Amino acid sequence: MDQLELMSTLSIPGKTKMVLLVMDGVGGLPGPEGLTELEAAHTPNFDALAKRGITGLSTPARPGVTPGSGPGHVALFGYDPMDWEIGRGVLEALGIDFDLGPSDLAARGNFATIDADGNILDRRAGRIPTEEGTRLVEKLRQIELPGVETFVEVVKEYRFVLVLRGEGLHDGLTETDPQMTGVPSLPVEATRPEAERSAELLNQWLAAARELLRDEPKANSMNLRGIAQVPPIPKMPDIYKMRLAAIATYPMYRGIGRLVGMTVLSTGDTIASEVETLKEHWDDHDFFFFHVKKTDSYGEDGNFDAKVHVIEEADAALADILALGPDVILVSGDHSTPTALKSHSWHELPVLLWSDFIRPDAVDAFGERPCMAGGLGHMRHVDFLPLMMANAGRLAKFGA
Amino acid sequence: MDQLELMSTLSIPGKTKMVLLVMDGVGGLPGPEGLTELEAAHTPNFDALAKRGITGLSTPARPGVTPGSGPGHVALFGYDPMDWEIGRGVLEALGIDFDLGPSDLAARGNFATIDADGNILDRRAGRIPTEEGTRLVEKLRQIELPGVETFVEVVKEYRFVLVLRGEGLHDGLTETDPQMTGVPSLPVEATRPEAERSAELLNQWLAAARELLRDEPKANSMNLRGIAQVPPIPKMPDIYKMRLAAIATYPMYRGIGRLVGMTVLSTGDTIASEVETLKEHWDDHDFFFFHVKKTDSYGEDGNFDAKVHVIEEADAALADILALGPDVILVSGDHSTPTALKSHSWHELPVLLWSDFIRPDAVDAFGERPCMAGGLGHMRHVDFLPLMMANAGRLAKFGA
């Protein structure tokens, strides 16, 4: 019996409340003072909860493996990221609130600049502003394909989403972005026979799109990446028999939440507005996924102090979250984004779990090094949900 | 190669002696003084062995999963509890020392009260006393079924066991208990075609049984639960090439021992009598499963002090066990039963392993929190047997 089946079998409804507080990319590496971003941050609330709670370190995907946002989040939600891959195109579409159907084929589009020979000069078309992207997307909506509907949607700046809808579409398709300049885009190719027709349709669309934009000064071409369909992922409300809500300032995370069956709550741009949203909807859901984005953004920027500051903001938010009286709270991240690397990394995430039913360990500060001595030891993200459910009194006994 | 195959391949006979000391439900949660039951107990012998030995924490089934006694014990014996489920009916039959044959079909029976329309009023028939249950079981022994033998045995109060014996019986059968009152019992249904005849026979038995008891004031009906056969579990003497003995004061644990191929040694009701039994039979077996029940019983009762006292009794027994000169001893439990929860729980078990060939860690007290820092780290119960075998010099090298 796999974990999802086991959870479906054992889960029971209840009245308890759970909060999964995710600081995106929170894990770091020692900076100039020898402390990680989390260790350097002044976090009286996290530290107090660590003292009352149980801590540890957790691997999101596999040891040594750096996960993208998709795998990091499905793991947080109890799905083995090796079994449930979510294509970039799907993530992008979900992230703009596009209502993807189960057989829709979604791709992330990037406008690009090419020279007269068709070689790529700029893979991001000079990062054109969103208004310009919007004008171009309007143009691309004219393109018609035989037997399928097409949707072209603006994401932001040079990014858009292309969705094909119709019978007989299949994923298993290569990307067109060669990941370098000075060479032409690649054609879409099918990696399995069922996807041949989908590849043809996409190449037809690309030819028409490049023809339409040939006289644009910057965005005279485009690439398609992560062409994919929604995986047939079992929904969390069915597995765990609870009502789940997602609170996130960035579209992609709301999209992943929706994909796994969470109700997406509309919120503002700040952690403070997310806290307000949590308060407003506290009575309506059993489980809240609370996502803090900017720890990751500043990690990617290599901005140590700014990342520290976001962690301190999240620490302040914790006090408000605890004031609501959750029965279970788990604090961690989807992956590490050390400012020293300016990118996602494979490093374990610090984890902090609290309920009335944990065994408090000796750790009294929330940081990567303190958590090495934590009572949870070294665990896997996929075990967060089972542990939260157990602590919430929502798992029946297995076997007699 | 799965673990059992691997062990069958590597195991070699020897003259070493191993003791697996199981304190049922020993794992706990902090009580009023901030200490768990085990931490609060005065355990000079466990602590001294922890100082000489290596310690850790272990998950019996899966993280967050609370195992019943069946899964907890099969895991202790090296079987993945997700692969080897023992039905409730089988456990119940084993629990009254009923000698189950390999194709017997066993069900747990609960007397119930129904109204004139057949709707259940009380799923436990007012918890009738055992003497009344005995009288009713005598009546039910009259029922005859075509082609199979039937056995009806008293368990306790409103609980009984029904066993069908004969050719062509199969499990894969639903329970009759609707788990609520105000509705009638469900029929037994086959979940696979081979079990159709077994379902018919059980429904026939139920109809006859309800007819016989129709005028009873309380127990005028009954439900059957956990209808099952003994799983075709490979036997430990074959896997590990050794003679194993089970010493347990409660029948269910003797039954599980018998099921996996242990010789059951008759013993008394106390830990002291179990120690005497161990001494008497020390020369006759290689491996002793020594089961202490009352840590679990008092955990279920929520009696912190009584659980502490049983742990202290087991600590005293350890001195006698060590005096026999075992080569390997492992001390743990099948699952946690914190008095704070009055039930089995998902929490890890403290583990203490000693032989001449371990690396002693820095832990010098046997308790949940000290074991968080143990040299075994966080492990799984299914790995107890391989580690004990290795420490006993009974596993050959794998590969050249």
Coordinates of C-alpha atoms in Angstrom, one line a residue, chain B residues 40-242:
Chain B
A40 CA 10.3 9.3 35.1
A41 CA 10.9 5.7 35.9
H42 CA 13.9 4.8 38.1
T43 CA 15.7 2.4 35.7
P44 CA 19.3 1.9 36.8
N45 CA 19.7 -1.3 34.7
F46 CA 18.3 0.2 31.5
D47 CA 20.4 3.3 32.0
A48 CA 23.6 1.3 32.7
L49 CA 22.9 -0.7 29.5
A50 CA 22.2 2.5 27.6
K51 CA 25.6 3.7 28.7
R52 CA 27.3 0.5 27.4
G53 CA 25.1 0.2 24.4
I54 CA 23.8 2.2 21.5
T55 CA 20.4 3.9 21.4
G56 CA 18.0 5.5 19.0
L57 CA 14.4 6.0 18.1
S58 CA 12.3 3.8 15.8
T59 CA 9.1 4.0 13.8
P60 CA 7.1 0.8 13.9
A61 CA 5.0 1.2 10.7
R62 CA 5.2 4.6 8.9
P63 CA 5.7 8.1 10.2
G64 CA 2.5 9.4 11.7
V65 CA 0.9 6.0 11.6
T66 CA -0.5 4.5 14.8
P67 CA -0.1 0.7 14.6
G68 CA -2.4 -1.9 16.3
S69 CA -0.8 -4.7 18.2
G70 CA -0.6 -6.9 15.1
P71 CA 1.4 -4.5 12.8
G72 CA 3.5 -3.4 15.8
H73 CA 4.6 -7.0 16.5
V74 CA 5.1 -8.2 12.9
A75 CA 7.4 -5.1 12.5
L76 CA 9.4 -6.1 15.6
F77 CA 9.8 -9.5 14.0
G78 CA 11.2 -8.1 10.8
Y79 CA 8.1 -8.2 8.6
D80 CA 6.9 -4.9 6.9
P81 CA 3.5 -4.4 8.5
M82 CA 2.2 -3.0 5.2
D83 CA 2.9 -6.3 3.5
W84 CA 1.7 -8.6 6.3
E85 CA -1.6 -7.6 7.7
I86 CA -3.1 -9.9 10.3
G87 CA -6.9 -9.6 10.4
R88 CA -8.7 -8.7 13.6
G89 CA -10.5 -12.1 13.6
V90 CA -7.2 -13.9 13.5
L91 CA -5.7 -11.8 16.3
E92 CA -8.8 -12.4 18.4
A93 CA -8.6 -16.1 17.9
L94 CA -4.9 -16.1 18.7
G95 CA -5.7 -14.0 21.7
I96 CA -7.7 -16.9 23.3
D97 CA -5.1 -19.5 22.4
F98 CA -7.3 -20.9 19.7
D99 CA -5.1 -23.1 17.5
L100 CA -5.9 -21.6 14.1
G101 CA -5.3 -23.8 11.0
P102 CA -3.9 -22.3 7.8
S103 CA -7.2 -22.2 6.0
D104 CA -9.5 -21.4 9.0
L105 CA -11.7 -18.4 8.6
A106 CA -11.8 -16.4 11.9
A107 CA -14.1 -13.5 12.8
R108 CA -14.4 -11.4 15.8
G109 CA -18.0 -11.4 17.0
N110 CA -19.7 -8.7 19.0
F111 CA -23.1 -9.4 20.6
A112 CA -25.5 -6.5 19.9
T113 CA -29.1 -5.4 20.7
I114 CA -31.6 -4.8 17.9
D115 CA -35.2 -3.5 17.9
A116 CA -38.2 -5.2 16.4
D117 CA -37.3 -3.8 13.0
G118 CA -33.8 -5.2 13.1
N119 CA -32.2 -1.8 13.7
I120 CA -29.2 -1.8 16.1
L121 CA -29.9 -0.2 19.5
D122 CA -26.5 -1.1 21.1
R123 CA -23.5 -2.4 19.3
R124 CA -22.1 -4.0 22.5
A125 CA -25.4 -5.5 23.9
G126 CA -25.1 -3.4 27.0
R127 CA -21.6 -4.8 27.7
I128 CA -23.1 -8.1 29.1
P129 CA -20.9 -9.9 31.6
T130 CA -18.6 -12.7 30.5
E131 CA -20.9 -15.3 32.1
E132 CA -23.8 -14.2 30.0
G133 CA -21.6 -14.2 26.9
T134 CA -20.6 -17.8 27.8
R135 CA -24.2 -18.9 28.0
L136 CA -25.0 -17.4 24.6
V137 CA -21.9 -18.9 23.0
E138 CA -23.0 -22.4 24.2
K139 CA -26.3 -21.8 22.4
L140 CA -24.6 -20.7 19.2
R141 CA -22.5 -23.9 19.2
Q142 CA -25.7 -25.8 18.0
I143 CA -25.5 -24.2 14.6
E144 CA -24.3 -26.4 11.9
L145 CA -23.2 -25.4 8.4
P146 CA -22.9 -27.6 5.3
G147 CA -19.4 -28.9 4.7
V148 CA -17.6 -26.9 7.3
E149 CA -16.9 -27.2 11.1
T150 CA -17.8 -24.2 13.2
F151 CA -16.2 -23.1 16.5
V152 CA -17.7 -20.4 18.7
E153 CA -15.5 -19.2 21.6
V154 CA -16.0 -16.7 24.4
V155 CA -13.5 -13.8 24.5
K156 CA -14.8 -11.5 27.2
E157 CA -18.1 -9.7 27.9
Y158 CA -19.9 -9.1 24.6
R159 CA -17.0 -10.4 22.5
F160 CA -16.6 -13.9 20.9
V161 CA -14.7 -15.6 18.2
L162 CA -16.3 -17.5 15.3
V163 CA -14.1 -19.9 13.3
L164 CA -15.1 -21.8 10.2
R165 CA -12.9 -24.8 9.3
G166 CA -13.1 -26.8 6.0
E167 CA -12.1 -26.9 2.4
G168 CA -12.5 -23.9 0.1
L169 CA -12.8 -21.1 2.6
H170 CA -11.4 -17.8 1.6
D171 CA -11.1 -14.3 3.1
G172 CA -11.8 -11.1 1.3
L173 CA -15.1 -10.5 3.2
T174 CA -16.8 -7.4 4.5
E175 CA -17.8 -6.7 8.1
T176 CA -21.4 -6.7 9.2
D177 CA -21.0 -3.9 11.8
P178 CA -22.4 -0.6 10.3
Q179 CA -20.4 1.3 13.0
M180 CA -23.6 3.1 14.1
T181 CA -26.9 2.5 15.7
G182 CA -30.4 3.0 14.3
V183 CA -29.6 0.9 11.2
P184 CA -29.6 -2.8 10.6
S185 CA -26.4 -5.0 10.4
L186 CA -24.9 -5.4 6.9
P187 CA -24.7 -8.7 5.2
V188 CA -21.2 -10.3 4.8
E189 CA -20.1 -9.7 1.2
A190 CA -17.3 -11.2 -0.8
T191 CA -14.8 -8.7 -2.2
R192 CA -13.4 -11.3 -4.5
P193 CA -15.1 -14.2 -6.3
E194 CA -13.3 -17.0 -4.4
A195 CA -14.9 -15.8 -1.2
E196 CA -18.5 -16.0 -2.4
R197 CA -19.2 -19.3 -0.7
S198 CA -17.6 -18.2 2.5
A199 CA -19.9 -15.1 2.5
E200 CA -22.9 -17.4 2.0
L201 CA -21.9 -19.6 4.9
L202 CA -21.4 -16.7 7.2
N203 CA -24.7 -15.1 6.3
Q204 CA -26.4 -18.5 6.9
W205 CA -24.7 -18.7 10.3
L206 CA -25.8 -15.2 11.2
A207 CA -29.4 -15.9 10.3
A208 CA -29.4 -19.0 12.4
A209 CA -27.7 -17.2 15.3
R210 CA -30.1 -14.3 15.3
E211 CA -33.0 -16.8 15.2
L212 CA -31.6 -18.7 18.2
L213 CA -31.1 -15.5 20.2
R214 CA -34.3 -13.6 19.2
D215 CA -35.8 -13.7 22.6
E216 CA -32.7 -12.6 24.5
P217 CA -33.3 -9.3 26.3
K218 CA -30.0 -7.8 25.4
A219 CA -27.9 -9.9 23.1
N220 CA -30.5 -10.6 20.5
S221 CA -28.1 -10.1 17.6
M222 CA -24.4 -9.9 16.7
N223 CA -21.9 -8.5 14.2
L224 CA -18.9 -10.1 12.7
R225 CA -15.7 -8.0 12.2
G226 CA -12.3 -8.5 10.7
I227 CA -13.1 -11.8 9.0
A228 CA -9.8 -13.2 8.0
Q229 CA -7.4 -16.1 7.5
V230 CA -3.9 -16.4 8.7
P231 CA -1.6 -14.7 6.2
P232 CA 0.9 -17.1 4.5
I233 CA 3.8 -15.4 6.4
P234 CA 7.2 -17.0 6.0
K235 CA 8.3 -18.5 9.3
M236 CA 11.2 -17.0 11.3
P237 CA 13.1 -20.3 11.9
D238 CA 13.3 -20.7 8.1
I239 CA 14.4 -17.1 7.5
Y240 CA 16.9 -16.8 10.3
K241 CA 17.9 -20.5 10.8
M242 CA 17.4 -20.4 14.5

